[in-house]
Amino acid sequence: MSITSGTGEFATRAIHAGYDPADYGHAAVPPIYASAAFDLENAQRGDALAGGLIDGFEYSRVANPTVDVLEKRLAALEGGIGAVAVGSGMAAVSYALMCVGEGGGRIIAPSNLYGASVDALGDFLPQFGIHTDFVKHINDLAEVESKIGPDTRAIFAETVANPSTEILDIEPLSQLAHEHGIALIVDNTVPTPYLLRPIEFGADIVVHSTTKGITGHGNAIGGAVIDGGHLDWANGRFPQFTTRQQVISDDRNGEWHSFAERYGNEAFIKRIRIKFLRTFGAVASPFNAYLSLIGLETLPQRVSQQVASAQRIAEHLNHAAHVMKVNYSGLGYTPQYELVGKYFPRGVGQILSFLVDGSADNVRRIIDGATVFSYVPNIGDARSLIVDPARITHREVPLDARIAAGVSDNLIRLSIGLENVDDLIADLDQAIANAY
């Protein structure tokens, strides 16, 4: 059976999309193609493959059959026209931002992003001529629009911020971006496509750390870039897409192409593969892609239970001793609660954070006292995880940006797994009680 992107409910697509057993020796499960390269068969076919005239596999740095299934499945689940799987979530973020900003572009972003993304935008990408204009409130359209200039290429944000769980109001932001001909790129790692499909609300590019909820078992690093296929990359904002280039041309026959000319609405995702993946080489391992495919098969069931448990734990912590504030947008009292109904009818995810009184020593004792929660800097795992973001995941974020994002030394982040929720609540209660 072959399930395309436009057919089947989510759970069915999570198991079947992008894979036809008849094309893979009738294997029920996608095989692991542990091969660096593939037989070109004959000179004519080899020339056609190298020139992009036919589809197929040459070299696993560019494409691999196992990875290809994962890419097709992720595109189907997100509602995109294509995807490129890469070696990590940060490779996906870096490639997407560099692809849109190369040659001197500017990007608008909030400072409440994952720590490595803040570091990339604020400190590292400027070394490559790509600069960021940070805003305090990404949902404030007036503030965002005030930063749009002639060199602006994209707006970048997380659909659910980590660890604050602030929700991105995608639809009006995408409308603003498109009025100015710029792209909206979103990191959808926290909710996964089961809880939110940003392309349906106007996002142009979606990136993921597949390490997290998509794979779901903390056993494989990976990332992905998914293209919605809606933006006109030849609108004058993106000269890299309209410049004719050797890599996609045939100089022997005098045929010269730009990415926009040759690939149309697929220009972005093709450039990610042909220029960034092929040149920078953050390749997804076939074995890791296989583990991600296995993880996807249970994504709806896992995330549903994790969301239900996260909701209960957030409500419990909201009345717990020594807890000053709980950050979880699924709680009814949050200012963004109206956005939950619009974007997250299935829940906002398994991530939450809470602020405790006392000192950093109390935080340390809570973390050290937890026995069911694992002290692990990851999210989306089958295991429940606890971490102090200011010292771990956001350590590279400047102090003023950490404070603005609510990441103080007294903040604790939880990623809720699949354990019994009563055991998780009891573990938090004893850890907090013993810490004081």
Short mmCIF file of C-alpha atoms in Angstrom, two decimals:
data_model
loop_
_atom_site.label_atom_id
_atom_site.label_comp_id
_atom_site.label_asym_id
_atom_site.label_seq_id
_atom_site.Cartn_x
_atom_site.Cartn_y
_atom_site.Cartn_z
CA MET A 1 0.00 0.00 0.00
CA SER A 2 1.23 3.47 -0.84
CA ILE A 3 -0.21 6.45 1.05
CA THR A 4 0.34 9.88 -0.50
CA SER A 5 0.46 13.20 1.30
CA GLY A 6 -3.15 13.95 0.55
CA THR A 7 -4.75 10.73 1.74
CA GLY A 8 -5.36 9.02 5.04
CA GLU A 9 -5.76 10.26 8.58
CA PHE A 10 -2.65 11.32 10.49
CA ALA A 11 -2.09 8.00 12.27
CA THR A 12 -2.35 6.12 8.97
CA ARG A 13 0.10 8.43 7.23
CA ALA A 14 2.52 8.19 10.17
CA ILE A 15 2.83 4.46 9.44
CA HIS A 16 2.47 4.27 5.66
CA ALA A 17 3.21 7.59 3.93
CA GLY A 18 6.12 7.69 1.50
CA TYR A 19 6.65 3.93 1.39
CA ASP A 20 5.51 1.25 -1.03
CA PRO A 21 6.84 -2.20 -0.04
CA ALA A 22 6.81 -3.27 -3.71
CA ASP A 23 9.64 -0.81 -4.38
CA TYR A 24 11.80 -2.27 -1.60
CA GLY A 25 11.70 -6.02 -2.10
CA HIS A 26 8.26 -6.17 -0.41
CA ALA A 27 9.84 -5.51 3.01
CA ALA A 28 7.05 -4.63 5.44
CA VAL A 29 9.35 -2.21 7.28
CA PRO A 30 11.59 0.26 5.38
CA PRO A 31 15.06 -1.34 5.11
CA ILE A 32 18.27 0.33 6.23
CA TYR A 33 20.37 1.10 3.16
CA ALA A 34 23.86 1.12 4.67
CA SER A 35 25.54 2.03 1.42
CA ALA A 36 27.72 5.06 0.75
CA ALA A 37 27.02 4.96 -2.99
CA PHE A 38 24.82 3.25 -5.58
CA ASP A 39 25.50 1.55 -8.90
CA LEU A 40 24.76 3.93 -11.76
CA GLU A 41 24.15 0.87 -14.04
CA ASN A 42 25.32 2.45 -17.30
CA ALA A 43 26.79 5.65 -18.68
CA GLN A 44 23.51 6.98 -20.02
CA ARG A 45 21.65 6.49 -16.75
CA GLY A 46 24.57 7.86 -14.76
CA ASP A 47 24.62 11.04 -16.82
CA ALA A 48 20.87 11.46 -16.41
CA LEU A 49 21.08 10.94 -12.64
CA ALA A 50 23.94 13.40 -12.24
CA GLY A 51 22.10 15.96 -14.33
CA GLY A 52 18.90 15.60 -12.34
CA LEU A 53 16.94 14.44 -15.36
CA ILE A 54 15.70 11.30 -13.61
CA ASP A 55 15.12 10.39 -9.97
CA GLY A 56 17.35 7.89 -8.24
CA PHE A 57 20.26 7.45 -5.89
CA GLU A 58 23.94 8.05 -6.54
CA TYR A 59 25.64 8.94 -3.28
CA SER A 60 24.27 8.94 0.28
CA ARG A 61 25.60 12.40 1.04
CA VAL A 62 22.85 13.71 -1.24
CA ALA A 63 20.10 11.08 -0.97
CA ASN A 64 19.62 7.60 0.46
CA PRO A 65 16.61 5.27 0.10
CA THR A 66 15.99 4.93 3.86
CA VAL A 67 16.35 8.65 4.41
CA ASP A 68 14.14 9.28 1.37
CA VAL A 69 11.24 7.43 3.00
CA LEU A 70 11.60 9.56 6.13
CA GLU A 71 11.66 12.74 4.04
CA LYS A 72 8.52 11.77 2.16
CA ARG A 73 6.73 10.81 5.35
CA LEU A 74 7.60 14.05 7.12
CA ALA A 75 6.49 16.08 4.09
CA ALA A 76 3.21 14.17 4.09
CA LEU A 77 2.64 14.72 7.82
CA GLU A 78 3.45 18.45 7.64
CA GLY A 79 1.59 19.03 4.38
CA GLY A 80 4.71 20.15 2.50
CA ILE A 81 5.84 19.60 -1.08
CA GLY A 82 9.18 18.14 -0.05
CA ALA A 83 11.63 17.62 2.80
CA VAL A 84 15.34 17.16 3.39
CA ALA A 85 16.49 15.16 6.41
CA VAL A 86 19.79 16.23 7.96
CA GLY A 87 22.14 15.16 10.72
CA SER A 88 20.63 17.19 13.59
CA GLY A 89 18.00 19.74 14.47
CA MET A 90 20.58 22.52 14.55
CA ALA A 91 21.73 21.53 11.08
CA ALA A 92 18.11 21.98 9.95
CA VAL A 93 17.86 25.40 11.62
CA SER A 94 21.26 26.53 10.31
CA TYR A 95 20.64 25.34 6.76
CA ALA A 96 17.21 26.96 6.56
CA LEU A 97 18.43 30.30 7.90
CA MET A 98 21.58 30.32 5.78
CA CYS A 99 19.65 29.32 2.67
CA VAL A 100 17.20 32.19 3.08
CA GLY A 101 19.76 34.75 4.27
CA GLU A 102 22.85 33.98 2.20
CA GLY A 103 24.51 36.93 0.52
CA GLY A 104 23.77 39.51 3.21
CA GLY A 105 20.16 39.02 4.26
CA ARG A 106 18.59 39.89 7.58
CA ILE A 107 16.28 37.77 9.72
CA ILE A 108 13.73 38.87 12.31
CA ALA A 109 13.45 36.65 15.38
CA PRO A 110 12.45 36.69 19.05
CA SER A 111 15.05 36.10 21.75
CA ASN A 112 13.01 33.39 23.51
CA LEU A 113 14.35 30.67 21.22
CA TYR A 114 16.28 27.52 22.02
CA GLY A 115 19.72 28.52 23.25
CA ALA A 116 21.72 27.24 20.28
CA SER A 117 19.38 29.06 17.88
CA VAL A 118 19.92 32.33 19.75
CA ASP A 119 23.67 31.77 19.59
CA ALA A 120 23.52 31.02 15.86
CA LEU A 121 21.42 34.09 15.07
CA GLY A 122 23.12 36.55 17.38
CA ASP A 123 26.75 35.51 17.28
CA PHE A 124 27.59 32.95 14.60
CA LEU A 125 25.59 33.71 11.46
CA PRO A 126 26.74 37.36 11.45
CA GLN A 127 30.23 35.96 10.72
CA PHE A 128 28.72 34.79 7.41
CA GLY A 129 27.06 38.13 6.63
CA ILE A 130 23.61 37.11 7.90
CA HIS A 131 22.30 39.38 10.65
CA THR A 132 19.31 39.22 12.97
CA ASP A 133 16.95 41.89 14.22
CA PHE A 134 15.59 40.61 17.53
CA VAL A 135 12.14 41.59 18.76
CA LYS A 136 10.75 41.37 22.28
CA HIS A 137 7.32 40.11 21.26
CA ILE A 138 7.12 38.08 18.05
CA ASN A 139 3.30 38.25 18.04
CA ASP A 140 3.40 42.07 18.10
CA LEU A 141 2.90 42.75 14.39
CA ALA A 142 3.77 46.43 14.70
CA GLU A 143 7.09 45.66 16.36
CA VAL A 144 7.89 42.98 13.77
CA GLU A 145 6.93 45.21 10.84
CA SER A 146 9.13 48.01 12.18
CA LYS A 147 12.14 45.74 11.68
CA ILE A 148 11.37 44.85 8.04
CA GLY A 149 13.80 46.54 5.68
CA PRO A 150 15.07 46.09 2.13
CA ASP A 151 17.49 43.32 3.20
CA THR A 152 15.01 41.38 5.34
CA ARG A 153 14.55 37.85 4.04
CA ALA A 154 12.62 35.98 6.73
CA ILE A 155 10.92 35.85 10.10
CA PHE A 156 12.02 32.92 12.25
CA ALA A 157 10.32 31.69 15.42
CA GLU A 158 9.31 28.58 17.33
CA THR A 159 5.68 27.51 17.17
CA VAL A 160 5.88 26.67 20.88
CA ALA A 161 8.79 28.33 22.64
CA ASN A 162 11.09 26.26 24.81
CA PRO A 163 10.87 26.45 27.84
CA SER A 164 8.18 29.15 28.19
CA THR A 165 5.63 27.31 25.93
CA GLU A 166 4.60 30.67 24.45
CA ILE A 167 2.52 30.12 21.32
CA LEU A 168 3.31 31.69 17.96
CA ASP A 169 0.30 33.34 16.30
CA ILE A 170 1.23 32.01 12.88
CA GLU A 171 -1.57 33.20 10.62
CA PRO A 172 -1.30 37.00 11.02
CA LEU A 173 2.48 36.77 11.10
CA SER A 174 2.51 34.86 7.82
CA GLN A 175 0.17 37.43 6.27
CA LEU A 176 2.52 40.22 7.33
CA ALA A 177 5.54 38.35 5.98
CA HIS A 178 3.89 37.72 2.62
CA GLU A 179 2.76 41.33 2.27
CA HIS A 180 6.48 42.17 2.24
CA GLY A 181 7.55 39.17 0.15
CA ILE A 182 9.57 37.56 2.94
CA ALA A 183 9.46 34.02 4.29
CA LEU A 184 8.06 32.74 7.56
CA ILE A 185 10.28 29.94 8.88
CA VAL A 186 9.12 28.10 12.00
CA ASP A 187 10.66 25.51 14.28
CA ASN A 188 7.88 23.01 15.01
CA THR A 189 9.96 20.66 17.16
CA VAL A 190 7.98 20.92 20.40
CA PRO A 191 4.46 20.21 19.12
CA THR A 192 5.42 17.86 16.26
CA PRO A 193 3.10 17.74 13.23
CA TYR A 194 0.61 15.70 15.26
CA LEU A 195 -0.32 18.74 17.36
CA LEU A 196 0.29 21.48 14.77
CA ARG A 197 0.78 21.76 11.01
CA PRO A 198 2.13 25.31 10.53
CA ILE A 199 1.99 25.22 6.73
CA GLU A 200 -1.80 25.12 6.94
CA PHE A 201 -1.67 28.51 8.69
CA GLY A 202 0.73 30.12 6.21
CA ALA A 203 4.24 29.11 7.29
CA ASP A 204 6.61 28.72 4.34
CA ILE A 205 9.34 26.54 5.82
CA VAL A 206 9.15 24.18 8.80
CA VAL A 207 12.21 22.82 10.61
CA HIS A 208 12.42 20.03 13.16
CA SER A 209 14.83 18.42 15.50
CA THR A 210 13.62 14.88 14.79
CA THR A 211 15.74 13.88 17.80
CA LYS A 212 12.85 15.00 19.99
CA GLY A 213 9.19 13.99 19.75
CA ILE A 214 9.32 12.62 16.21
CA THR A 215 11.81 9.87 17.07
CA GLY A 216 10.58 9.89 20.64
CA HIS A 217 12.99 7.51 22.35
CA GLY A 218 16.16 9.55 22.83
CA ASN A 219 18.17 7.21 20.62
CA ALA A 220 18.81 9.04 17.34
CA ILE A 221 20.01 12.55 16.47
CA GLY A 222 18.41 14.09 13.39
CA GLY A 223 16.72 17.08 11.82
CA ALA A 224 14.53 18.00 8.88
CA VAL A 225 13.60 20.94 6.68
CA ILE A 226 10.11 20.86 5.09
CA ASP A 227 9.01 23.23 2.33
CA GLY A 228 5.40 24.42 2.10
CA GLY A 229 5.89 25.32 -1.57
CA HIS A 230 3.94 28.60 -1.49
CA LEU A 231 6.48 31.42 -1.57
CA ASP A 232 7.65 33.02 -4.82
CA TRP A 233 11.44 32.85 -4.43
CA ALA A 234 11.85 34.95 -7.61
CA ASN A 235 10.05 37.98 -6.15
CA GLY A 236 13.26 40.07 -5.95
CA ARG A 237 14.08 39.50 -2.27
CA PHE A 238 16.21 36.41 -2.85
CA PRO A 239 18.95 36.87 -5.49
CA GLN A 240 20.44 33.47 -4.64
CA PHE A 241 17.41 31.83 -6.25
CA THR A 242 17.51 33.81 -9.48
CA THR A 243 21.26 33.61 -10.15
CA ARG A 244 22.11 30.96 -12.74
CA GLN A 245 24.45 28.33 -11.35
CA GLN A 246 26.70 25.62 -12.72
CA VAL A 247 25.54 22.88 -10.35
CA ILE A 248 22.06 22.73 -11.89
CA SER A 249 23.01 23.70 -15.45
CA ASP A 250 24.37 21.91 -18.52
CA ASP A 251 27.20 24.00 -19.89
CA ARG A 252 27.94 21.43 -22.62
CA ASN A 253 24.63 22.23 -24.24
CA GLY A 254 24.56 25.90 -23.27
CA GLU A 255 21.67 25.41 -20.82
CA TRP A 256 21.88 27.65 -17.77
CA HIS A 257 19.39 27.66 -14.92
CA SER A 258 18.68 29.39 -11.65
CA PHE A 259 16.97 27.47 -8.87
CA ALA A 260 13.79 29.49 -9.38
CA GLU A 261 13.80 28.85 -13.13
CA ARG A 262 14.44 25.15 -12.89
CA TYR A 263 12.45 24.18 -9.80
CA GLY A 264 9.73 26.80 -9.39
CA ASN A 265 7.95 26.40 -6.07
CA GLU A 266 10.46 23.69 -5.07
CA ALA A 267 13.41 26.08 -5.37
CA PHE A 268 14.04 26.34 -1.62
CA ILE A 269 14.03 22.64 -0.77
CA LYS A 270 16.09 21.81 -3.86
CA ARG A 271 18.67 24.41 -2.86
CA ILE A 272 18.80 22.94 0.64
CA ARG A 273 19.67 19.54 -0.83
CA ILE A 274 21.87 20.51 -3.76
CA LYS A 275 23.85 23.34 -2.17
CA PHE A 276 23.70 22.93 1.61
CA LEU A 277 23.39 19.21 2.24
CA ARG A 278 25.69 18.31 -0.63
CA THR A 279 28.32 20.96 0.25
CA PHE A 280 28.23 21.21 4.05
CA GLY A 281 27.47 17.52 4.48
CA ALA A 282 25.37 17.26 7.67
CA VAL A 283 23.96 14.00 6.34
CA ALA A 284 21.23 12.01 8.08
CA SER A 285 22.38 8.50 8.96
CA PRO A 286 20.25 5.76 7.35
CA PHE A 287 20.14 3.98 10.71
CA ASN A 288 18.98 7.15 12.50
CA ALA A 289 16.39 7.71 9.76
CA TYR A 290 15.16 4.16 10.35
CA LEU A 291 14.81 4.84 14.09
CA SER A 292 12.90 8.05 13.31
CA LEU A 293 10.54 6.12 11.02
CA ILE A 294 9.90 3.60 13.79
CA GLY A 295 9.26 6.47 16.20
CA LEU A 296 6.80 8.12 13.83
CA GLU A 297 4.63 5.01 13.82
CA THR A 298 3.58 5.68 17.42
CA LEU A 299 3.73 9.49 17.38
CA PRO A 300 -0.03 10.12 17.86
CA GLN A 301 -0.34 7.64 20.71
CA ARG A 302 2.81 8.84 22.49
CA VAL A 303 2.09 12.53 22.21
CA SER A 304 -1.56 12.13 23.24
CA GLN A 305 -0.53 10.47 26.51
CA GLN A 306 2.30 12.93 27.10
CA VAL A 307 0.00 15.92 26.61
CA ALA A 308 -2.59 14.50 29.01
CA SER A 309 0.10 13.89 31.63
CA ALA A 310 1.69 17.32 31.10
CA GLN A 311 -1.69 18.98 31.64
CA ARG A 312 -2.23 17.15 34.93
CA ILE A 313 1.29 17.88 36.15
CA ALA A 314 1.01 21.57 35.24
CA GLU A 315 -2.28 21.83 37.12
CA HIS A 316 -0.76 20.07 40.14
CA LEU A 317 2.35 22.26 40.20
CA ASN A 318 0.17 25.35 39.94
CA HIS A 319 -0.87 24.71 43.56
CA ALA A 320 2.33 23.10 44.87
CA ALA A 321 4.40 24.50 47.72
CA HIS A 322 7.47 26.53 46.70
CA VAL A 323 6.27 26.83 43.08
CA MET A 324 5.92 30.51 42.20
CA LYS A 325 4.85 30.18 38.56
CA VAL A 326 4.04 27.46 36.03
CA ASN A 327 4.69 28.04 32.32
CA TYR A 328 2.28 25.91 30.32
CA SER A 329 0.08 27.51 27.69
CA GLY A 330 -2.46 24.71 28.05
CA LEU A 331 -3.55 26.12 31.42
CA GLY A 332 -6.75 28.12 31.15
CA TYR A 333 -5.48 31.24 32.87
CA THR A 334 -2.64 32.06 30.46
CA PRO A 335 -2.92 35.20 28.29
CA GLN A 336 -2.51 33.10 25.16
CA TYR A 337 -5.22 30.60 25.95
CA GLU A 338 -7.39 31.76 23.03
CA LEU A 339 -4.61 30.68 20.67
CA VAL A 340 -4.75 27.14 22.04
CA GLY A 341 -8.20 26.56 20.59
CA LYS A 342 -7.14 27.87 17.19
CA TYR A 343 -3.81 26.10 16.79
CA PHE A 344 -3.72 23.32 19.38
CA PRO A 345 -7.03 21.51 19.79
CA ARG A 346 -5.03 18.37 20.72
CA GLY A 347 -2.88 20.19 23.29
CA VAL A 348 0.30 22.28 23.27
CA GLY A 349 2.80 19.53 23.98
CA GLN A 350 4.75 17.71 26.65
CA ILE A 351 7.06 20.58 27.69
CA LEU A 352 6.45 22.78 30.72
CA SER A 353 8.56 24.78 33.12
CA PHE A 354 8.12 26.16 36.60
CA LEU A 355 9.76 28.76 38.81
CA VAL A 356 10.58 27.92 42.42
CA ASP A 357 11.41 30.12 45.37
CA GLY A 358 14.65 29.95 47.32
CA SER A 359 18.07 29.79 45.72
CA ALA A 360 19.93 27.91 43.01
CA ASP A 361 20.78 25.37 45.72
CA ASN A 362 17.10 24.51 46.02
CA VAL A 363 16.95 23.96 42.26
CA ARG A 364 20.00 21.70 42.47
CA ARG A 365 18.44 19.67 45.28
CA ILE A 366 15.16 19.28 43.38
CA ILE A 367 16.99 17.98 40.32
CA ASP A 368 19.24 15.69 42.35
CA GLY A 369 16.31 14.45 44.40
CA ALA A 370 14.16 13.36 41.46
CA THR A 371 14.27 9.60 40.93
CA VAL A 372 11.76 8.95 38.14
CA PHE A 373 12.68 12.07 36.14
CA SER A 374 16.06 11.79 34.41
CA TYR A 375 18.44 14.77 34.39
CA VAL A 376 18.82 14.87 30.60
CA PRO A 377 19.09 17.89 28.22
CA ASN A 378 16.55 16.57 25.71
CA ILE A 379 12.80 16.75 25.15
CA GLY A 380 10.15 14.54 23.59
CA ASP A 381 11.60 11.31 25.03
CA ALA A 382 9.56 8.33 26.23
CA ARG A 383 11.27 9.01 29.57
CA SER A 384 10.38 12.06 31.63
CA LEU A 385 13.25 14.54 31.81
CA ILE A 386 14.18 17.40 34.11
CA VAL A 387 16.74 20.14 33.52
CA ASP A 388 17.75 23.63 34.70
CA PRO A 389 17.76 25.61 31.40
CA ALA A 390 19.82 28.58 32.59
CA ARG A 391 22.81 26.31 33.24
CA ILE A 392 22.29 23.74 30.50
CA THR A 393 20.15 24.37 27.38
CA HIS A 394 20.37 28.19 27.48
CA ARG A 395 23.87 28.59 28.89
CA GLU A 396 25.13 30.31 25.72
CA VAL A 397 22.28 32.86 25.72
CA PRO A 398 23.34 36.32 27.02
CA LEU A 399 22.03 37.16 30.48
CA ASP A 400 19.65 39.92 29.37
CA ALA A 401 18.11 37.66 26.74
CA ARG A 402 17.77 34.80 29.25
CA ILE A 403 15.98 37.04 31.73
CA ALA A 404 13.71 38.48 29.02
CA ALA A 405 12.74 34.92 28.08
CA GLY A 406 12.06 34.05 31.72
CA VAL A 407 15.03 31.68 31.95
CA SER A 408 16.29 32.50 35.43
CA ASP A 409 18.47 30.36 37.69
CA ASN A 410 15.32 29.26 39.54
CA LEU A 411 13.56 27.88 36.47
CA ILE A 412 13.12 24.13 36.00
CA ARG A 413 11.99 22.55 32.72
CA LEU A 414 10.19 19.24 32.41
CA SER A 415 9.64 17.03 29.39
CA ILE A 416 6.88 14.60 30.21
CA GLY A 417 7.29 11.02 29.07
CA LEU A 418 5.18 7.89 29.16
CA GLU A 419 5.50 6.86 32.81
CA ASN A 420 2.46 6.70 35.07
CA VAL A 421 1.46 10.29 35.76
CA ASP A 422 0.80 9.63 39.46
CA ASP A 423 4.37 8.34 39.82
CA LEU A 424 5.66 11.51 38.13
CA ILE A 425 3.64 13.78 40.42
CA ALA A 426 4.79 11.86 43.50
CA ASP A 427 8.40 12.14 42.36
CA LEU A 428 8.14 15.91 41.92
CA ASP A 429 6.39 16.29 45.28
CA GLN A 430 9.07 14.42 47.20
CA ALA A 431 11.92 16.14 45.34
CA ILE A 432 10.51 19.59 46.06
CA ALA A 433 9.70 18.80 49.69
CA ASN A 434 13.15 17.38 50.40
CA ALA A 435 14.85 20.33 48.68
CA TYR A 436 13.56 22.72 51.35
#
